[in-house]
Amino acid sequence: MQTPRNQTLAEALYRDIDKNDYLKEIYESLLYNYSINLFKLRKQQKEINIKDALRFADLLAKSTLPDKRDEHRLWGQELVILLSIVYPEDSAVKYYLGSVLSTVGNYRGLKSTYIEGFQTSDVFDGLYFEYDKSRLQIPGDEGSYFFHDQKDVYDGLNYKYFSYSGPTSMGKSFVVQTYIKQQIENGSTKNYAILVPTKALINEVRSEIIGSLQEKLKETNYRVVSASGDIVLQQEHSFIFVMTPERLLHMMIGKPQIKIDFLFVDEAHKISDRGGRSTYYYKVIAKLSKMKEMPTVVFASPNIPNPEVYLSLIPKINIDEVKKLASKYTPVCQFKYFLDLCEGQAYFHNDYSKSLSLIGDIPQEDELSDFVNRVGSTQQNIIYCNSRQKVVDYAVQYASKLPIKDDEKLISLANDIRNEVHNDCYLADLIQRGVAYHVGYLPTNIRLRIEKGFVDGILRTIFCTSTLVEGVNLPADNLFITSYRNGNSNMDEVEFRNLVGRVGRIKYNLYGNVFLIRMEDRLKTQNYIDLLQNDVPKQEISINLIDNKKYLSLVVDDLARGDMELTKVREAATEKDFDALRKFAMIFTNDIAEDNITPIREAFSSLLDEESEYKIKENFPVEKTSDDINFSYDQIINLRELVESGQEYPKLTGENDEVDFEELVDFLMKLRKVFKWDIYEKRTIGKSGTYREDSVVRWYAVILLRWIRGSGLSQIIYHALKYKEKNPNTGVWVGNMKMADVYNKNSKSHKNYIIAETLGVIENVLLFSISNYFRKFSQEYKDVHQVDHFQNDWYEYVEYGTTNPLTIFLQQSGFSRESSKFIEQPSNQNKYLIEVDGEMKIDRSILTCGNIGVETEAHDIQFNMPELFID
């Protein structure tokens, strides 16, 4: 019989330390004292034995208990940070702050302005810290160090398959970028792919990679690619692809010769999302598995307790090649509050006891703006709103109480917005008061300048939707959450933790504040409390979500009847779930036809009998399936018939590329019928008109026509407003929310709703939906006419927002549409464009052209496409 092992001293010490009543009392008192200072309340602070508090912090920081080490170290770090805020002049506290940060490996925190060059007085501690720092040294960046868990991630990247998770502030993608950089500098010639969930993140990650490698790109013959039309793809290089799953899938379908050796899936929790976008991840992995050799695949997620779940996307995975890691350590702390404006009370939240404690009453007349000013007037603030309409409305309300700032950069940005968007655009007025809003439809150059202004501190407060939650790296001092909803759905624990992780800026301080604000009676108090207190649950891949699984048998029934419209499913499921189920059905039919073993086929397997599988295979042979999950066979049949009948894109005539508007509307209405937009695009281009049958299509046609002609945004918005003036009964909409039955041309708010809707149409309808349908029409046209390319390709015109070959060339080189239009102006062409031996070159003086957006983009492009520039 084996004798039970006795506990070690460390186990005995740490096993129940988090249950110590004295420790809990000290921590609760520190939170209270910090909170009354934060809210500027005239209340008596609670007495705290600082020496005992420091001892607890030191003990917790040195925890070695495997299952509780992360939590203990975080708690120790948080204790000493709170002590340093509440007792800033105490020399012992300052010393212990440095000691604890060193102990937990937060060497980056030691560089913050909060600490001034900590040096330990203990010889043995000093030796250990130096050893630890040498082990955590970031390759190629002397004097900078990983956190302990970052180093574990870095080492784990040598495995064939790896999935890891950690808090938002852990720097998950930074580690992988560092790894790729090091591999390239060590002589790698592999192709690397980084998947990001949004187009906004493409620009950020692309710029970070180019900035870290710079001249090394040319020396090592690497290029960074963010779109399948990039010119560098036509050349002989090794590549780093930075794309959304949709873009990467389309590139792999269109350019099957391109090999990918390493795939990094950032924000991998999107694979667990409801809705159709998650399906692209499955298809990307499935396509990669058909390569001669499966690439290395790495998944990174925020706060997921079971990151290994995403490895199930990889077919025939070998357990010996797999590594997983779930980290809870974060280098910054977040202090959380619940402000109930309806009941007039403020609470602080204790993460360790999972409880709310009353701080005091809130004056009944106080509004959101009062709280932001009270705690964040000199700090960087992000205010989260659950809709685009509320973002603008709250921002305008908040800024109305602030003075106009006499700042040249703000004045310049505000003037540019008036010139580039519209003179009455609310955003320009806000900017001059140090306030902005950040939503997905904003033009790239304006959004980037807002982000830079926030980082530089000239913009203090940003109102945002979930676009900021989805990865844009703008950590702030304070985050105000005005709703527990994200759009029309309740925010889940993963989204909430990811949002909260935007608070705290390791370069400047070690903590941040999160305020959950109940502003309306209809919002439930318990939902806020659940977000604060619930742990992130284990995740499922989306095909296994109950909202999808309960309809899979209906999918099988519809497919067995040959019904690709999935009539039964459409009648039973929500629109969002139907989109996902339809794409799963397309993957499933392709898997059966080609006999692929994938997670999708396995999810359906228990619902199949021999007869239904035979019927599905008979109904959907290989030629009736495709890797392109945007289009089902019922659409493709109609499309081929349309193209074979002689249908072409509307003609461009004359020097100004004139288009007959009615011909364009007629063409779009034909596509509406062919692609069944009334079934598959009911919320946008397939929405039924309320004014006349084709009114919705005509509205989109107005914007589309101006877009492909290369009109500036201000011109597009001008014509959109003119259309509304002529057709006021079409109403005022923001997305699917009707703001007014009749458009009033004298209302500034109506104008701003139309401005927002027009920019949203460009971003979400033109550049996503219509672009996809035009892409498919162009492909079919090429197949039917057996050509590689053809004149008057409107897919290209939509993608680049112009019919001008020079503007297209500049965008294919890496410039945005806005910057390309600046360069193509006759006076700028003469300055910056030079033809050498029949090839277009750019004079390097463009780096100081005075246009901030152009200068920023040119700075990256000079490294990624050095052959384009001449001195």
JSON list of N, CA, C and O in Angstrom, two decimals, residues 837-853:
[
{"chain": "A", "resi": 837, "resn": "ASP", "atom": "N", "xyz": [11.55, 53.79, -67.48]},
{"chain": "A", "resi": 837, "resn": "ASP", "atom": "CA", "xyz": [11.56, 52.60, -68.34]},
{"chain": "A", "resi": 837, "resn": "ASP", "atom": "C", "xyz": [10.18, 51.93, -68.40]},
{"chain": "A", "resi": 837, "resn": "ASP", "atom": "O", "xyz": [10.05, 50.70, -68.32]},
{"chain": "A", "resi": 838, "resn": "GLY", "atom": "N", "xyz": [9.16, 52.76, -68.53]},
{"chain": "A", "resi": 838, "resn": "GLY", "atom": "CA", "xyz": [7.81, 52.23, -68.67]},
{"chain": "A", "resi": 838, "resn": "GLY", "atom": "C", "xyz": [7.15, 51.81, -67.37]},
{"chain": "A", "resi": 838, "resn": "GLY", "atom": "O", "xyz": [6.02, 51.32, -67.38]},
{"chain": "A", "resi": 839, "resn": "GLU", "atom": "N", "xyz": [7.85, 51.97, -66.23]},
{"chain": "A", "resi": 839, "resn": "GLU", "atom": "CA", "xyz": [7.28, 51.59, -64.94]},
{"chain": "A", "resi": 839, "resn": "GLU", "atom": "C", "xyz": [7.06, 52.82, -64.07]},
{"chain": "A", "resi": 839, "resn": "GLU", "atom": "O", "xyz": [7.88, 53.73, -64.07]},
{"chain": "A", "resi": 840, "resn": "MET", "atom": "N", "xyz": [5.99, 52.82, -63.33]},
{"chain": "A", "resi": 840, "resn": "MET", "atom": "CA", "xyz": [5.67, 53.94, -62.45]},
{"chain": "A", "resi": 840, "resn": "MET", "atom": "C", "xyz": [6.46, 53.84, -61.15]},
{"chain": "A", "resi": 840, "resn": "MET", "atom": "O", "xyz": [6.53, 52.79, -60.53]},
{"chain": "A", "resi": 841, "resn": "LYS", "atom": "N", "xyz": [7.10, 54.96, -60.77]},
{"chain": "A", "resi": 841, "resn": "LYS", "atom": "CA", "xyz": [7.87, 55.03, -59.52]},
{"chain": "A", "resi": 841, "resn": "LYS", "atom": "C", "xyz": [7.35, 56.19, -58.68]},
{"chain": "A", "resi": 841, "resn": "LYS", "atom": "O", "xyz": [6.71, 57.12, -59.19]},
{"chain": "A", "resi": 842, "resn": "ILE", "atom": "N", "xyz": [7.67, 56.14, -57.38]},
{"chain": "A", "resi": 842, "resn": "ILE", "atom": "CA", "xyz": [7.24, 57.19, -56.46]},
{"chain": "A", "resi": 842, "resn": "ILE", "atom": "C", "xyz": [8.47, 57.87, -55.86]},
{"chain": "A", "resi": 842, "resn": "ILE", "atom": "O", "xyz": [9.37, 57.19, -55.36]},
{"chain": "A", "resi": 843, "resn": "ASP", "atom": "N", "xyz": [8.48, 59.19, -55.95]},
{"chain": "A", "resi": 843, "resn": "ASP", "atom": "CA", "xyz": [9.59, 59.94, -55.37]},
{"chain": "A", "resi": 843, "resn": "ASP", "atom": "C", "xyz": [9.52, 59.87, -53.85]},
{"chain": "A", "resi": 843, "resn": "ASP", "atom": "O", "xyz": [8.46, 60.03, -53.25]},
{"chain": "A", "resi": 844, "resn": "ARG", "atom": "N", "xyz": [10.67, 59.61, -53.22]},
{"chain": "A", "resi": 844, "resn": "ARG", "atom": "CA", "xyz": [10.71, 59.43, -51.78]},
{"chain": "A", "resi": 844, "resn": "ARG", "atom": "C", "xyz": [10.30, 60.69, -51.02]},
{"chain": "A", "resi": 844, "resn": "ARG", "atom": "O", "xyz": [9.99, 60.62, -49.82]},
{"chain": "A", "resi": 845, "resn": "SER", "atom": "N", "xyz": [10.25, 61.81, -51.69]},
{"chain": "A", "resi": 845, "resn": "SER", "atom": "CA", "xyz": [9.81, 63.04, -51.02]},
{"chain": "A", "resi": 845, "resn": "SER", "atom": "C", "xyz": [8.36, 62.96, -50.57]},
{"chain": "A", "resi": 845, "resn": "SER", "atom": "O", "xyz": [7.90, 63.79, -49.78]},
{"chain": "A", "resi": 846, "resn": "ILE", "atom": "N", "xyz": [7.63, 61.95, -51.04]},
{"chain": "A", "resi": 846, "resn": "ILE", "atom": "CA", "xyz": [6.25, 61.79, -50.61]},
{"chain": "A", "resi": 846, "resn": "ILE", "atom": "C", "xyz": [6.17, 61.52, -49.10]},
{"chain": "A", "resi": 846, "resn": "ILE", "atom": "O", "xyz": [5.13, 61.72, -48.47]},
{"chain": "A", "resi": 847, "resn": "LEU", "atom": "N", "xyz": [7.28, 61.07, -48.52]},
{"chain": "A", "resi": 847, "resn": "LEU", "atom": "CA", "xyz": [7.32, 60.79, -47.08]},
{"chain": "A", "resi": 847, "resn": "LEU", "atom": "C", "xyz": [7.15, 62.06, -46.26]},
{"chain": "A", "resi": 847, "resn": "LEU", "atom": "O", "xyz": [6.86, 62.00, -45.06]},
{"chain": "A", "resi": 848, "resn": "THR", "atom": "N", "xyz": [7.31, 63.21, -46.89]},
{"chain": "A", "resi": 848, "resn": "THR", "atom": "CA", "xyz": [7.13, 64.49, -46.20]},
{"chain": "A", "resi": 848, "resn": "THR", "atom": "C", "xyz": [6.18, 65.39, -46.99]},
{"chain": "A", "resi": 848, "resn": "THR", "atom": "O", "xyz": [6.38, 66.59, -47.11]},
{"chain": "A", "resi": 849, "resn": "CYS", "atom": "N", "xyz": [5.12, 64.78, -47.55]},
{"chain": "A", "resi": 849, "resn": "CYS", "atom": "CA", "xyz": [4.21, 65.52, -48.44]},
{"chain": "A", "resi": 849, "resn": "CYS", "atom": "C", "xyz": [3.23, 66.42, -47.67]},
{"chain": "A", "resi": 849, "resn": "CYS", "atom": "O", "xyz": [2.56, 67.24, -48.27]},
{"chain": "A", "resi": 850, "resn": "GLY", "atom": "N", "xyz": [3.13, 66.24, -46.36]},
{"chain": "A", "resi": 850, "resn": "GLY", "atom": "CA", "xyz": [2.23, 67.08, -45.57]},
{"chain": "A", "resi": 850, "resn": "GLY", "atom": "C", "xyz": [0.88, 66.46, -45.29]},
{"chain": "A", "resi": 850, "resn": "GLY", "atom": "O", "xyz": [0.13, 66.93, -44.43]},
{"chain": "A", "resi": 851, "resn": "ASN", "atom": "N", "xyz": [0.54, 65.38, -46.01]},
{"chain": "A", "resi": 851, "resn": "ASN", "atom": "CA", "xyz": [-0.70, 64.64, -45.75]},
{"chain": "A", "resi": 851, "resn": "ASN", "atom": "C", "xyz": [-0.38, 63.49, -44.79]},
{"chain": "A", "resi": 851, "resn": "ASN", "atom": "O", "xyz": [0.34, 62.56, -45.15]},
{"chain": "A", "resi": 852, "resn": "ILE", "atom": "N", "xyz": [-0.91, 63.56, -43.58]},
{"chain": "A", "resi": 852, "resn": "ILE", "atom": "CA", "xyz": [-0.53, 62.60, -42.53]},
{"chain": "A", "resi": 852, "resn": "ILE", "atom": "C", "xyz": [-0.83, 61.17, -42.94]},
{"chain": "A", "resi": 852, "resn": "ILE", "atom": "O", "xyz": [-0.01, 60.26, -42.74]},
{"chain": "A", "resi": 853, "resn": "GLY", "atom": "N", "xyz": [-2.01, 60.94, -43.53]},
{"chain": "A", "resi": 853, "resn": "GLY", "atom": "CA", "xyz": [-2.38, 59.60, -43.94]},
{"chain": "A", "resi": 853, "resn": "GLY", "atom": "C", "xyz": [-1.44, 59.04, -45.00]},
{"chain": "A", "resi": 853, "resn": "GLY", "atom": "O", "xyz": [-1.00, 57.89, -44.91]}
]
